[in-house]
Amino acid sequence: RIVQSHGVFDLLHIGHIKFLKEAKKRGDSLILLLESDENVRKLKGNNRPVFTQRERAEVLSTLSTVDLVILLPIMRSDVDYNHIITTIKPHIIAITENDPLKKKKEEQAKRVGGKIAVIPFVETFSSSRLAKLLGID
């Protein structure tokens, strides 16, 4: 069973690690879709990401919970994301309970006959908060 999730994973922290461990428990393999540097800048501002997409992928690929990291190209619309999901056909799309794109991801899962796994949010410093504390953002 394929579990898929996606995100930025810029300044890796305990919340990320716990999320990935819980996501992996939902299936046999965990595939991460990793946002492009350009998309991260649009989402989080010009000082982000701190680490390039390739550097973030290298770090994530060393984790035992992660089976595959897919480097996303610049995504211009939901159609681009939907195309990737229909290509992968995950059985489960893992999200956090506070995911602002929950409805879109539910639609994507339904489109490929999959389900959503809602992983409890871990209260910790977010990457954005860490970047501010470090004076990066």
The first five atom37 places (N, CA, C, CB, O) and aatype in JSON, in Angstrom:
{
  "aatype": [1, 9, 19, 5, 15, 8, 7, 19, 13, 3, 10, 10, 8, 9, 7, 8, 9, 11, 13, 10, 11, 6, 0, 11, 11, 1, 7, 3, 15, 10, 9, 10, 10, 10, 6, 15, 3, 6, 2, 19, 1, 11, 10, 11, 7, 2, 2, 1, 14, 19, 13, 16, 5, 1, 6, 1, 0, 6, 19, 10, 15, 16, 10, 15, 16, 19, 3, 10, 19, 9, 10, 10, 14, 9, 12, 1, 15, 3, 19, 3, 18, 2, 8, 9, 9, 16, 16, 9, 11, 14, 8, 9, 9, 0, 9, 16, 6, 2, 3, 14, 10, 11, 11, 11, 11, 6, 6, 5, 0, 11, 1, 19, 7, 7, 11, 9, 0, 19, 9, 14, 13, 19, 6, 16, 13, 15, 15, 15, 1, 10, 0, 11, 10, 10, 7, 9, 3],
  "atom_mask": [
    [1, 1, 1, 1, 1],
    [1, 1, 1, 1, 1],
    [1, 1, 1, 1, 1],
    [1, 1, 1, 1, 1],
    [1, 1, 1, 1, 1],
    [1, 1, 1, 1, 1],
    [1, 1, 1, 0, 1],
    [1, 1, 1, 1, 1],
    [1, 1, 1, 1, 1],
    [1, 1, 1, 1, 1],
    [1, 1, 1, 1, 1],
    [1, 1, 1, 1, 1],
    [1, 1, 1, 1, 1],
    [1, 1, 1, 1, 1],
    [1, 1, 1, 0, 1],
    [1, 1, 1, 1, 1],
    [1, 1, 1, 1, 1],
    [1, 1, 1, 1, 1],
    [1, 1, 1, 1, 1],
    [1, 1, 1, 1, 1],
    [1, 1, 1, 1, 1],
    [1, 1, 1, 1, 1],
    [1, 1, 1, 1, 1],
    [1, 1, 1, 1, 1],
    [1, 1, 1, 1, 1],
    [1, 1, 1, 1, 1],
    [1, 1, 1, 0, 1],
    [1, 1, 1, 1, 1],
    [1, 1, 1, 1, 1],
    [1, 1, 1, 1, 1],
    [1, 1, 1, 1, 1],
    [1, 1, 1, 1, 1],
    [1, 1, 1, 1, 1],
    [1, 1, 1, 1, 1],
    [1, 1, 1, 1, 1],
    [1, 1, 1, 1, 1],
    [1, 1, 1, 1, 1],
    [1, 1, 1, 1, 1],
    [1, 1, 1, 1, 1],
    [1, 1, 1, 1, 1],
    [1, 1, 1, 1, 1],
    [1, 1, 1, 1, 1],
    [1, 1, 1, 1, 1],
    [1, 1, 1, 1, 1],
    [1, 1, 1, 0, 1],
    [1, 1, 1, 1, 1],
    [1, 1, 1, 1, 1],
    [1, 1, 1, 1, 1],
    [1, 1, 1, 1, 1],
    [1, 1, 1, 1, 1],
    [1, 1, 1, 1, 1],
    [1, 1, 1, 1, 1],
    [1, 1, 1, 1, 1],
    [1, 1, 1, 1, 1],
    [1, 1, 1, 1, 1],
    [1, 1, 1, 1, 1],
    [1, 1, 1, 1, 1],
    [1, 1, 1, 1, 1],
    [1, 1, 1, 1, 1],
    [1, 1, 1, 1, 1],
    [1, 1, 1, 1, 1],
    [1, 1, 1, 1, 1],
    [1, 1, 1, 1, 1],
    [1, 1, 1, 1, 1],
    [1, 1, 1, 1, 1],
    [1, 1, 1, 1, 1],
    [1, 1, 1, 1, 1],
    [1, 1, 1, 1, 1],
    [1, 1, 1, 1, 1],
    [1, 1, 1, 1, 1],
    [1, 1, 1, 1, 1],
    [1, 1, 1, 1, 1],
    [1, 1, 1, 1, 1],
    [1, 1, 1, 1, 1],
    [1, 1, 1, 1, 1],
    [1, 1, 1, 1, 1],
    [1, 1, 1, 1, 1],
    [1, 1, 1, 1, 1],
    [1, 1, 1, 1, 1],
    [1, 1, 1, 1, 1],
    [1, 1, 1, 1, 1],
    [1, 1, 1, 1, 1],
    [1, 1, 1, 1, 1],
    [1, 1, 1, 1, 1],
    [1, 1, 1, 1, 1],
    [1, 1, 1, 1, 1],
    [1, 1, 1, 1, 1],
    [1, 1, 1, 1, 1],
    [1, 1, 1, 1, 1],
    [1, 1, 1, 1, 1],
    [1, 1, 1, 1, 1],
    [1, 1, 1, 1, 1],
    [1, 1, 1, 1, 1],
    [1, 1, 1, 1, 1],
    [1, 1, 1, 1, 1],
    [1, 1, 1, 1, 1],
    [1, 1, 1, 1, 1],
    [1, 1, 1, 1, 1],
    [1, 1, 1, 1, 1],
    [1, 1, 1, 1, 1],
    [1, 1, 1, 1, 1],
    [1, 1, 1, 1, 1],
    [1, 1, 1, 1, 1],
    [1, 1, 1, 1, 1],
    [1, 1, 1, 1, 1],
    [1, 1, 1, 1, 1],
    [1, 1, 1, 1, 1],
    [1, 1, 1, 1, 1],
    [1, 1, 1, 1, 1],
    [1, 1, 1, 1, 1],
    [1, 1, 1, 1, 1],
    [1, 1, 1, 1, 1],
    [1, 1, 1, 0, 1],
    [1, 1, 1, 0, 1],
    [1, 1, 1, 1, 1],
    [1, 1, 1, 1, 1],
    [1, 1, 1, 1, 1],
    [1, 1, 1, 1, 1],
    [1, 1, 1, 1, 1],
    [1, 1, 1, 1, 1],
    [1, 1, 1, 1, 1],
    [1, 1, 1, 1, 1],
    [1, 1, 1, 1, 1],
    [1, 1, 1, 1, 1],
    [1, 1, 1, 1, 1],
    [1, 1, 1, 1, 1],
    [1, 1, 1, 1, 1],
    [1, 1, 1, 1, 1],
    [1, 1, 1, 1, 1],
    [1, 1, 1, 1, 1],
    [1, 1, 1, 1, 1],
    [1, 1, 1, 1, 1],
    [1, 1, 1, 1, 1],
    [1, 1, 1, 1, 1],
    [1, 1, 1, 0, 1],
    [1, 1, 1, 1, 1],
    [1, 1, 1, 1, 1]
  ],
  "atom_positions": [
    [[0.84, -1.19, 0.0], [0.0, 0.0, 0.0], [0.88, 1.25, 0.0], [-0.95, 0.0, 1.22], [1.79, 1.38, 0.81]],
    [[0.58, 2.14, -0.92], [1.35, 3.37, -1.06], [0.71, 4.49, -0.26], [1.48, 3.77, -2.55], [-0.48, 4.78, -0.41]],
    [[1.51, 5.12, 0.58], [1.11, 6.32, 1.3], [1.86, 7.47, 0.65], [1.41, 6.22, 2.86], [3.07, 7.38, 0.41]],
    [[1.15, 8.54, 0.37], [1.78, 9.7, -0.25], [1.47, 10.93, 0.6], [1.28, 9.89, -1.7], [0.39, 11.06, 1.16]],
    [[2.44, 11.81, 0.67], [2.24, 13.1, 1.32], [3.08, 14.11, 0.57], [2.61, 13.05, 2.83], [3.91, 13.75, -0.27]],
    [[2.87, 15.38, 0.88], [3.72, 16.37, 0.23], [3.89, 17.58, 1.13], [3.13, 16.78, -1.12], [3.08, 17.84, 2.02]],
    [[4.97, 18.31, 0.86], [5.22, 19.48, 1.66], [6.53, 20.13, 1.31], [0.0, 0.0, 0.0], [7.14, 19.86, 0.27]],
    [[6.96, 21.01, 2.21], [8.18, 21.79, 2.03], [9.36, 21.13, 2.76], [7.98, 23.23, 2.54], [10.42, 20.95, 2.17]],
    [[9.17, 20.77, 4.02], [10.2, 20.1, 4.84], [11.52, 20.86, 4.79], [10.41, 18.64, 4.36], [12.57, 20.28, 4.5]],
    [[11.47, 22.16, 5.06], [12.65, 23.0, 4.93], [13.58, 22.86, 6.14], [12.24, 24.46, 4.76], [14.7, 22.37, 6.0]],
    [[13.15, 23.28, 7.29], [13.93, 23.12, 8.51], [13.31, 21.94, 9.27], [13.95, 24.44, 9.39], [12.37, 22.11, 10.05]],
    [[13.85, 20.77, 9.03], [13.28, 19.54, 9.58], [13.25, 19.61, 11.11], [14.1, 18.32, 9.12], [14.25, 19.96, 11.74]],
    [[12.1, 19.27, 11.69], [11.93, 19.33, 13.15], [11.12, 18.13, 13.63], [11.23, 20.66, 13.56], [10.67, 17.31, 12.83]],
    [[10.94, 18.04, 14.93], [10.29, 16.87, 15.53], [8.86, 16.67, 15.02], [10.27, 17.01, 17.06], [8.4, 15.54, 14.88]],
    [[8.16, 17.76, 14.72], [6.82, 17.64, 14.16], [6.84, 16.9, 12.82], [0.0, 0.0, 0.0], [5.98, 16.07, 12.55]],
    [[7.83, 17.22, 11.99], [7.98, 16.51, 10.71], [8.25, 15.02, 10.95], [9.13, 17.14, 9.88], [7.64, 14.16, 10.33]],
    [[9.18, 14.75, 11.85], [9.58, 13.36, 12.09], [8.4, 12.53, 12.59], [10.74, 13.3, 13.12], [8.16, 11.42, 12.11]],
    [[7.66, 13.07, 13.54], [6.49, 12.33, 14.06], [5.43, 12.15, 12.98], [5.88, 13.06, 15.27], [4.81, 11.09, 12.89]],
    [[5.22, 13.18, 12.17], [4.26, 13.06, 11.07], [4.68, 11.94, 10.11], [4.15, 14.39, 10.31], [3.86, 11.1, 9.75]],
    [[5.94, 11.94, 9.7], [6.41, 10.94, 8.75], [6.32, 9.52, 9.33], [7.86, 11.23, 8.34], [5.97, 8.59, 8.61]],
    [[6.63, 9.36, 10.61], [6.52, 8.04, 11.25], [5.08, 7.56, 11.25], [7.07, 8.09, 12.69], [4.8, 6.4, 10.95]],
    [[4.16, 8.45, 11.59], [2.73, 8.07, 11.61], [2.2, 7.8, 10.21], [1.9, 9.18, 12.28], [1.41, 6.88, 10.01]],
    [[2.63, 8.6, 9.24], [2.2, 8.38, 7.86], [2.67, 7.02, 7.37], [2.75, 9.5, 6.94], [1.9, 6.29, 6.74]],
    [[3.92, 6.68, 7.65], [4.48, 5.41, 7.19], [3.72, 4.21, 7.78], [5.96, 5.32, 7.58], [3.6, 3.18, 7.12]],
    [[3.21, 4.35, 9.0], [2.45, 3.26, 9.62], [1.19, 2.92, 8.84], [2.09, 3.63, 11.05], [0.63, 1.84, 9.03]],
    [[0.74, 3.81, 7.99], [-0.52, 3.61, 7.26], [-0.36, 2.73, 6.02], [-1.09, 4.95, 6.84], [-1.35, 2.36, 5.39]],
    [[0.88, 2.38, 5.67], [1.09, 1.58, 4.47], [2.46, 0.94, 4.43], [0.0, 0.0, 0.0], [3.17, 0.89, 5.43]],
    [[2.81, 0.46, 3.24], [4.08, -0.23, 3.05], [5.2, 0.71, 2.61], [3.93, -1.34, 2.05], [6.35, 0.53, 2.99]],
    [[4.85, 1.7, 1.81], [5.87, 2.64, 1.34], [5.33, 4.06, 1.41], [6.31, 2.3, -0.1], [4.14, 4.31, 1.19]],
    [[6.23, 4.98, 1.73], [5.87, 6.39, 1.86], [6.6, 7.19, 0.78], [6.23, 6.93, 3.28], [7.82, 7.19, 0.69]],
    [[5.79, 7.86, -0.04], [6.31, 8.71, -1.11], [6.03, 10.15, -0.72], [5.66, 8.36, -2.5], [4.9, 10.51, -0.39]],
    [[7.07, 10.98, -0.76], [6.92, 12.4, -0.47], [7.06, 13.21, -1.75], [7.96, 12.86, 0.57], [8.01, 13.02, -2.52]],
    [[6.12, 14.11, -1.97], [6.21, 15.08, -3.04], [6.8, 16.34, -2.42], [4.81, 15.35, -3.73], [6.21, 16.92, -1.51]],
    [[7.95, 16.76, -2.91], [8.68, 17.86, -2.3], [8.56, 19.12, -3.14], [10.15, 17.48, -2.1], [8.93, 19.14, -4.32]],
    [[8.03, 20.17, -2.53], [7.78, 21.44, -3.23], [9.06, 22.03, -3.81], [7.13, 22.43, -2.29], [10.13, 21.93, -3.21]],
    [[8.93, 22.65, -4.98], [10.04, 23.34, -5.63], [10.42, 24.59, -4.86], [9.68, 23.69, -7.09], [9.62, 25.12, -4.08]],
    [[11.63, 25.05, -5.07], [12.09, 26.26, -4.4], [11.21, 27.46, -4.77], [13.56, 26.55, -4.76], [10.9, 28.28, -3.91]],
    [[10.82, 27.55, -6.03], [9.97, 28.67, -6.46], [8.61, 28.65, -5.75], [9.76, 28.62, -7.99], [8.13, 29.69, -5.3]],
    [[8.01, 27.48, -5.65], [6.72, 27.4, -4.96], [6.87, 27.74, -3.47], [6.12, 26.0, -5.12], [5.98, 28.36, -2.89]],
    [[7.98, 27.33, -2.87], [8.21, 27.65, -1.46], [8.32, 29.17, -1.28], [9.49, 26.95, -0.94], [7.76, 29.73, -0.34]],
    [[9.04, 29.83, -2.19], [9.16, 31.3, -2.1], [7.78, 31.95, -2.2], [10.09, 31.84, -3.22], [7.5, 32.92, -1.49]],
    [[6.92, 31.44, -3.07], [5.56, 31.98, -3.2], [4.76, 31.78, -1.92], [4.83, 31.33, -4.39], [4.0, 32.66, -1.51]],
    [[4.94, 30.63, -1.29], [4.2, 30.31, -0.07], [4.74, 31.0, 1.17], [4.21, 28.82, 0.15], [3.97, 31.46, 2.02]],
    [[6.07, 31.08, 1.28], [6.69, 31.48, 2.55], [7.53, 32.74, 2.49], [7.53, 30.37, 3.04], [8.0, 33.21, 3.53]],
    [[7.74, 33.3, 1.31], [8.52, 34.53, 1.2], [9.88, 34.32, 0.57], [0.0, 0.0, 0.0], [10.34, 33.19, 0.4]],
    [[10.52, 35.43, 0.21], [11.78, 35.39, -0.55], [12.97, 34.81, 0.19], [12.12, 36.74, -1.0], [13.94, 34.4, -0.44]],
    [[12.92, 34.76, 1.51], [14.04, 34.2, 2.28], [13.95, 32.69, 2.43], [14.1, 34.84, 3.64], [14.82, 32.08, 3.05]],
    [[12.93, 32.1, 1.9], [12.74, 30.66, 2.02], [12.71, 30.05, 0.63], [11.43, 30.35, 2.79], [12.34, 30.74, -0.32]],
    [[13.06, 28.81, 0.46], [13.49, 27.91, 1.51], [14.92, 28.23, 1.96], [13.39, 26.46, 1.05], [15.69, 28.86, 1.23]],
    [[15.24, 27.8, 3.15], [16.61, 27.93, 3.65], [17.5, 26.96, 2.88], [16.69, 27.64, 5.19], [18.61, 27.31, 2.48]],
    [[17.01, 25.75, 2.68], [17.74, 24.72, 1.95], [17.07, 24.47, 0.6], [17.81, 23.41, 2.77], [15.85, 24.52, 0.48]],
    [[17.88, 24.22, -0.41], [17.33, 23.98, -1.75], [16.51, 22.69, -1.77], [18.48, 23.91, -2.8], [16.6, 21.86, -0.86]],
    [[15.74, 22.54, -2.8], [14.93, 21.34, -2.96], [15.8, 20.08, -2.95], [14.11, 21.41, -4.25], [15.45, 19.09, -2.32]],
    [[16.92, 20.12, -3.64], [17.81, 18.95, -3.68], [18.4, 18.66, -2.3], [18.95, 19.18, -4.69], [18.53, 17.49, -1.92]],
    [[18.76, 19.7, -1.55], [19.29, 19.49, -0.2], [18.2, 18.91, 0.71], [19.83, 20.81, 0.39], [18.46, 17.99, 1.49]],
    [[16.99, 19.43, 0.61], [15.88, 18.91, 1.42], [15.6, 17.46, 1.07], [14.61, 19.77, 1.23], [15.33, 16.64, 1.94]],
    [[15.66, 17.15, -0.23], [15.44, 15.78, -0.67], [16.51, 14.84, -0.13], [15.41, 15.71, -2.19], [16.22, 13.71, 0.27]],
    [[17.74, 15.29, -0.12], [18.85, 14.46, 0.37], [18.65, 14.13, 1.85], [20.2, 15.16, 0.16], [18.83, 12.99, 2.27]],
    [[18.27, 15.14, 2.63], [18.02, 14.91, 4.06], [16.86, 13.94, 4.24], [17.72, 16.25, 4.79], [16.98, 12.97, 5.0]],
    [[15.75, 14.18, 3.57], [14.57, 13.33, 3.72], [14.84, 11.89, 3.28], [13.41, 13.89, 2.92], [14.33, 10.95, 3.89]],
    [[15.64, 11.73, 2.25], [15.89, 10.38, 1.72], [16.73, 9.53, 2.67], [16.59, 10.47, 0.38], [16.8, 8.32, 2.51]],
    [[17.37, 10.16, 3.66], [18.14, 9.38, 4.64], [17.26, 8.81, 5.75], [19.23, 10.24, 5.25], [17.7, 7.95, 6.51]],
    [[16.01, 9.28, 5.84], [15.11, 8.8, 6.9], [14.54, 7.43, 6.55], [13.96, 9.81, 7.12], [14.13, 7.2, 5.41]],
    [[14.53, 6.53, 7.51], [14.04, 5.17, 7.27], [12.55, 5.14, 6.94], [14.32, 4.31, 8.47], [12.07, 4.17, 6.35]],
    [[11.83, 6.15, 7.32], [10.39, 6.18, 7.05], [10.06, 6.58, 5.62], [9.7, 7.12, 8.0], [8.95, 6.33, 5.14]],
    [[10.99, 7.19, 4.94], [10.74, 7.72, 3.59], [11.33, 6.77, 2.55], [11.36, 9.15, 3.43], [12.52, 6.47, 2.56]],
    [[10.46, 6.31, 1.66], [10.89, 5.37, 0.63], [11.26, 6.04, -0.69], [9.82, 4.36, 0.38], [12.11, 5.55, -1.43]],
    [[10.62, 7.17, -0.98], [10.88, 7.85, -2.24], [10.54, 9.33, -2.07], [10.06, 7.22, -3.41], [9.51, 9.68, -1.49]],
    [[11.42, 10.18, -2.58], [11.16, 11.62, -2.61], [11.07, 12.02, -4.07], [12.28, 12.44, -1.85], [11.99, 11.78, -4.85]],
    [[9.97, 12.64, -4.44], [9.78, 13.13, -5.8], [9.92, 14.65, -5.77], [8.39, 12.7, -6.39], [9.19, 15.34, -5.06]],
    [[10.86, 15.15, -6.56], [11.07, 16.59, -6.65], [10.01, 17.18, -7.57], [12.5, 16.92, -7.17], [10.0, 16.92, -8.78]],
    [[9.13, 17.97, -7.0], [8.09, 18.58, -7.81], [8.67, 19.69, -8.67], [6.96, 19.12, -6.93], [9.52, 20.46, -8.22]],
    [[8.2, 19.77, -9.91], [8.57, 20.93, -10.72], [7.77, 22.14, -10.22], [8.31, 20.67, -12.26], [7.01, 22.03, -9.26]],
    [[7.93, 23.26, -10.87], [7.13, 24.43, -10.52], [5.67, 24.09, -10.83], [7.6, 25.71, -11.31], [5.33, 23.75, -11.97]],
    [[4.83, 24.17, -9.82], [3.42, 23.81, -9.97], [2.61, 25.09, -10.15], [2.91, 22.99, -8.74], [2.67, 26.0, -9.31]],
    [[1.87, 25.16, -11.22], [1.13, 26.38, -11.54], [-0.36, 26.29, -11.19], [1.29, 26.69, -13.0], [-1.03, 27.31, -11.08]],
    [[-0.87, 25.06, -11.03], [-2.31, 24.93, -10.77], [-2.62, 23.59, -10.12], [-3.11, 25.09, -12.07], [-1.77, 22.7, -10.03]],
    [[-3.85, 23.47, -9.67], [-4.31, 22.2, -9.1], [-4.25, 21.08, -10.13], [-5.73, 22.34, -8.57], [-4.08, 19.92, -9.76]],
    [[-4.38, 21.42, -11.4], [-4.31, 20.42, -12.47], [-2.95, 19.72, -12.44], [-4.56, 21.07, -13.86], [-2.87, 18.51, -12.64]],
    [[-1.89, 20.49, -12.18], [-0.55, 19.91, -12.11], [-0.45, 18.9, -10.96], [0.5, 21.02, -11.93], [0.09, 17.81, -11.14]],
    [[-0.96, 19.27, -9.79], [-0.95, 18.36, -8.64], [-1.82, 17.14, -8.92], [-1.45, 19.09, -7.37], [-1.42, 16.01, -8.63]],
    [[-2.99, 17.36, -9.5], [-3.91, 16.25, -9.79], [-3.26, 15.24, -10.74], [-5.22, 16.78, -10.39], [-3.45, 14.03, -10.59]],
    [[-2.51, 15.75, -11.72], [-1.84, 14.85, -12.67], [-0.85, 13.94, -11.95], [-1.12, 15.67, -13.77], [-0.78, 12.74, -12.24]],
    [[-0.09, 14.49, -11.04], [0.89, 13.68, -10.3], [0.18, 12.64, -9.44], [1.78, 14.59, -9.4], [0.61, 11.48, -9.4]],
    [[-0.89, 13.03, -8.78], [-1.64, 12.08, -7.93], [-2.22, 10.95, -8.77], [-2.76, 12.81, -7.16], [-2.18, 9.79, -8.37]],
    [[-2.77, 11.27, -9.93], [-3.35, 10.21, -10.77], [-2.27, 9.32, -11.37], [-4.2, 10.82, -11.88], [-2.55, 8.19, -11.76]],
    [[-1.05, 9.82, -11.46], [0.06, 8.99, -11.93], [0.53, 8.03, -10.82], [1.24, 9.87, -12.4], [0.76, 6.85, -11.08]],
    [[0.66, 8.54, -9.61], [1.12, 7.73, -8.48], [0.04, 6.76, -8.0], [1.56, 8.63, -7.31], [0.33, 5.61, -7.66]],
    [[-1.2, 7.22, -7.98], [-2.34, 6.44, -7.49], [-2.11, 5.91, -6.06], [-2.61, 5.26, -8.44], [-2.16, 4.7, -5.83]],
    [[-1.86, 6.82, -5.13], [-1.64, 6.35, -3.75], [-2.91, 5.76, -3.15], [-1.15, 7.51, -2.87], [-4.02, 6.18, -3.47]],
    [[-2.74, 4.78, -2.3], [-3.87, 4.22, -1.58], [-4.31, 5.18, -0.48], [-3.51, 2.85, -0.98], [-5.49, 5.24, -0.12]],
    [[-3.33, 5.93, 0.04], [-3.58, 6.84, 1.16], [-2.8, 8.13, 0.92], [-3.18, 6.19, 2.52], [-1.64, 8.1, 0.53]],
    [[-3.47, 9.25, 1.17], [-2.8, 10.54, 1.19], [-2.79, 11.0, 2.64], [-3.5, 11.6, 0.24], [-3.84, 11.2, 3.24]],
    [[-1.6, 11.16, 3.2], [-1.45, 11.54, 4.6], [-1.37, 13.06, 4.72], [-0.19, 10.88, 5.23], [-0.61, 13.72, 4.01]],
    [[-2.18, 13.6, 5.63], [-2.21, 15.03, 5.88], [-2.25, 15.27, 7.38], [-3.42, 15.7, 5.17], [-2.56, 14.36, 8.15]],
    [[-1.94, 16.5, 7.8], [-2.12, 16.85, 9.2], [-3.54, 17.34, 9.4], [-1.09, 17.93, 9.65], [-4.21, 17.75, 8.45]],
    [[-4.0, 17.29, 10.63], [-5.38, 17.68, 10.92], [-5.65, 19.15, 10.62], [-5.7, 17.38, 12.36], [-6.81, 19.53, 10.46]],
    [[-4.62, 19.98, 10.56], [-4.83, 21.4, 10.28], [-4.45, 21.77, 8.84], [-4.03, 22.24, 11.25], [-4.22, 22.94, 8.55]],
    [[-4.4, 20.79, 7.95], [-4.0, 21.04, 6.56], [-5.02, 21.95, 5.88], [-3.87, 19.7, 5.78], [-6.2, 21.6, 5.78]],
    [[-4.58, 23.13, 5.4], [-5.52, 24.05, 4.76], [-6.03, 23.54, 3.41], [-4.86, 25.4, 4.57], [-7.01, 24.06, 2.89]],
    [[-5.37, 22.54, 2.84], [-5.78, 21.99, 1.54], [-6.5, 20.65, 1.69], [-4.57, 21.82, 0.65], [-6.56, 19.87, 0.74]],
    [[-7.04, 20.4, 2.87], [-7.67, 19.11, 3.16], [-8.74, 18.75, 2.12], [-8.3, 19.13, 4.55], [-8.76, 17.61, 1.64]],
    [[-9.6, 19.67, 1.78], [-10.69, 19.37, 0.84], [-10.14, 18.97, -0.53], [-11.62, 20.59, 0.7], [-10.62, 18.01, -1.14]],
    [[-9.14, 19.7, -1.02], [-8.54, 19.35, -2.32], [-7.9, 17.97, -2.27], [-7.48, 20.41, -2.72], [-8.01, 17.2, -3.22]],
    [[-7.23, 17.68, -1.18], [-6.56, 16.38, -1.06], [-7.58, 15.25, -0.92], [-5.62, 16.38, 0.15], [-7.33, 14.14, -1.41]],
    [[-8.7, 15.5, -0.28], [-9.77, 14.51, -0.22], [-10.29, 14.21, -1.62], [-10.93, 15.0, 0.69], [-10.56, 13.06, -1.96]],
    [[-10.44, 15.26, -2.44], [-10.89, 15.08, -3.83], [-9.87, 14.28, -4.63], [-11.13, 16.44, -4.5], [-10.24, 13.42, -5.42]],
    [[-8.58, 14.56, -4.42], [-7.54, 13.82, -5.12], [-7.56, 12.34, -4.74], [-6.16, 14.42, -4.82], [-7.46, 11.47, -5.6]],
    [[-7.7, 12.07, -3.44], [-7.74, 10.68, -2.98], [-8.95, 9.96, -3.59], [-7.8, 10.62, -1.43], [-8.83, 8.83, -4.07]],
    [[-10.08, 10.62, -3.57], [-11.3, 10.01, -4.12], [-11.13, 9.71, -5.62], [-12.51, 10.95, -3.9], [-11.59, 8.68, -6.11]],
    [[-10.47, 10.62, -6.33], [-10.26, 10.47, -7.77], [-9.5, 9.19, -8.11], [-9.51, 11.68, -8.33], [-9.72, 8.59, -9.17]],
    [[-8.59, 8.76, -7.21], [-7.79, 7.56, -7.49], [-8.22, 6.36, -6.64], [-6.31, 7.86, -7.24], [-7.52, 5.35, -6.58]],
    [[-9.37, 6.48, -5.98], [-9.88, 5.38, -5.17], [-9.13, 5.22, -3.85], [0.0, 0.0, 0.0], [-9.15, 4.15, -3.24]],
    [[-8.47, 6.28, -3.42], [-7.72, 6.22, -2.17], [-8.47, 6.86, -1.02], [0.0, 0.0, 0.0], [-9.63, 7.24, -1.14]],
    [[-7.79, 6.96, 0.1], [-8.36, 7.53, 1.31], [-7.39, 8.56, 1.89], [-8.67, 6.43, 2.34], [-6.21, 8.6, 1.55]],
    [[-7.93, 9.37, 2.76], [-7.13, 10.34, 3.49], [-6.83, 9.77, 4.87], [-7.87, 11.73, 3.59], [-7.7, 9.21, 5.53]],
    [[-5.58, 9.92, 5.3], [-5.21, 9.6, 6.68], [-4.86, 10.93, 7.35], [-3.99, 8.56, 6.75], [-3.92, 11.61, 6.95]],
    [[-5.63, 11.28, 8.37], [-5.38, 12.52, 9.08], [-4.48, 12.22, 10.27], [-6.71, 13.19, 9.55], [-4.85, 11.48, 11.18]],
    [[-3.29, 12.79, 10.24], [-2.29, 12.58, 11.29], [-2.42, 13.72, 12.29], [-0.84, 12.5, 10.68], [-2.44, 14.89, 11.89]],
    [[-2.49, 13.41, 13.58], [-2.6, 14.48, 14.58], [-1.44, 15.48, 14.48], [-2.65, 13.88, 15.99], [-0.29, 15.1, 14.28]],
    [[-1.79, 16.75, 14.63], [-0.8, 17.81, 14.59], [0.04, 17.77, 15.86], [-1.48, 19.19, 14.43], [-0.49, 17.62, 16.96]],
    [[1.35, 17.9, 15.7], [2.28, 17.93, 16.84], [2.59, 19.39, 17.14], [3.6, 17.12, 16.53], [3.12, 20.11, 16.3]],
    [[2.26, 19.82, 18.34], [2.52, 21.2, 18.74], [4.02, 21.37, 19.0], [1.7, 21.58, 20.01], [4.56, 20.85, 19.97]],
    [[4.67, 22.1, 18.11], [6.11, 22.34, 18.21], [6.45, 23.58, 17.4], [6.93, 21.1, 17.71], [5.56, 24.18, 16.8]],
    [[7.69, 23.96, 17.37], [8.11, 25.08, 16.53], [7.98, 24.67, 15.07], [9.57, 25.51, 16.86], [8.53, 23.65, 14.66]],
    [[7.27, 25.46, 14.29], [7.17, 25.2, 12.85], [8.47, 25.65, 12.19], [5.94, 25.93, 12.22], [9.28, 26.36, 12.8]],
    [[8.67, 25.24, 10.95], [9.85, 25.69, 10.2], [9.84, 27.21, 10.08], [9.9, 25.04, 8.8], [10.89, 27.85, 10.19]],
    [[8.67, 27.78, 9.85], [8.57, 29.24, 9.72], [8.94, 29.92, 11.03], [7.15, 29.65, 9.3], [9.64, 30.94, 11.02]],
    [[8.49, 29.38, 12.13], [8.84, 29.97, 13.43], [10.32, 29.8, 13.73], [8.0, 29.32, 14.55], [10.96, 30.71, 14.25]],
    [[10.86, 28.64, 13.4], [12.3, 28.42, 13.57], [13.11, 29.4, 12.73], [12.67, 26.96, 13.2], [14.12, 29.93, 13.2]],
    [[12.68, 29.65, 11.49], [13.38, 30.59, 10.61], [13.38, 31.99, 11.22], [12.72, 30.61, 9.22], [14.38, 32.7, 11.14]],
    [[12.27, 32.38, 11.81], [12.2, 33.69, 12.47], [13.13, 33.74, 13.67], [10.76, 34.0, 12.92], [13.86, 34.72, 13.86]],
    [[13.12, 32.69, 14.49], [14.0, 32.66, 15.66], [15.48, 32.72, 15.28], [13.73, 31.41, 16.47], [16.29, 33.31, 15.99]],
    [[15.81, 32.1, 14.17], [17.19, 32.07, 13.7], [17.58, 33.34, 12.92], [17.41, 30.85, 12.82], [18.73, 33.5, 12.51]],
    [[16.61, 34.22, 12.73], [16.88, 35.46, 12.01], [17.0, 35.27, 10.51], [0.0, 0.0, 0.0], [17.57, 36.11, 9.82]],
    [[16.47, 34.17, 10.0], [16.52, 33.87, 8.58], [15.36, 34.53, 7.85], [16.5, 32.35, 8.34], [15.47, 34.94, 6.7]],
    [[14.25, 34.63, 8.54], [13.02, 35.13, 7.93], [12.5, 36.33, 8.68], [11.95, 34.04, 7.9], [11.47, 36.89, 8.32]]
  ]
}
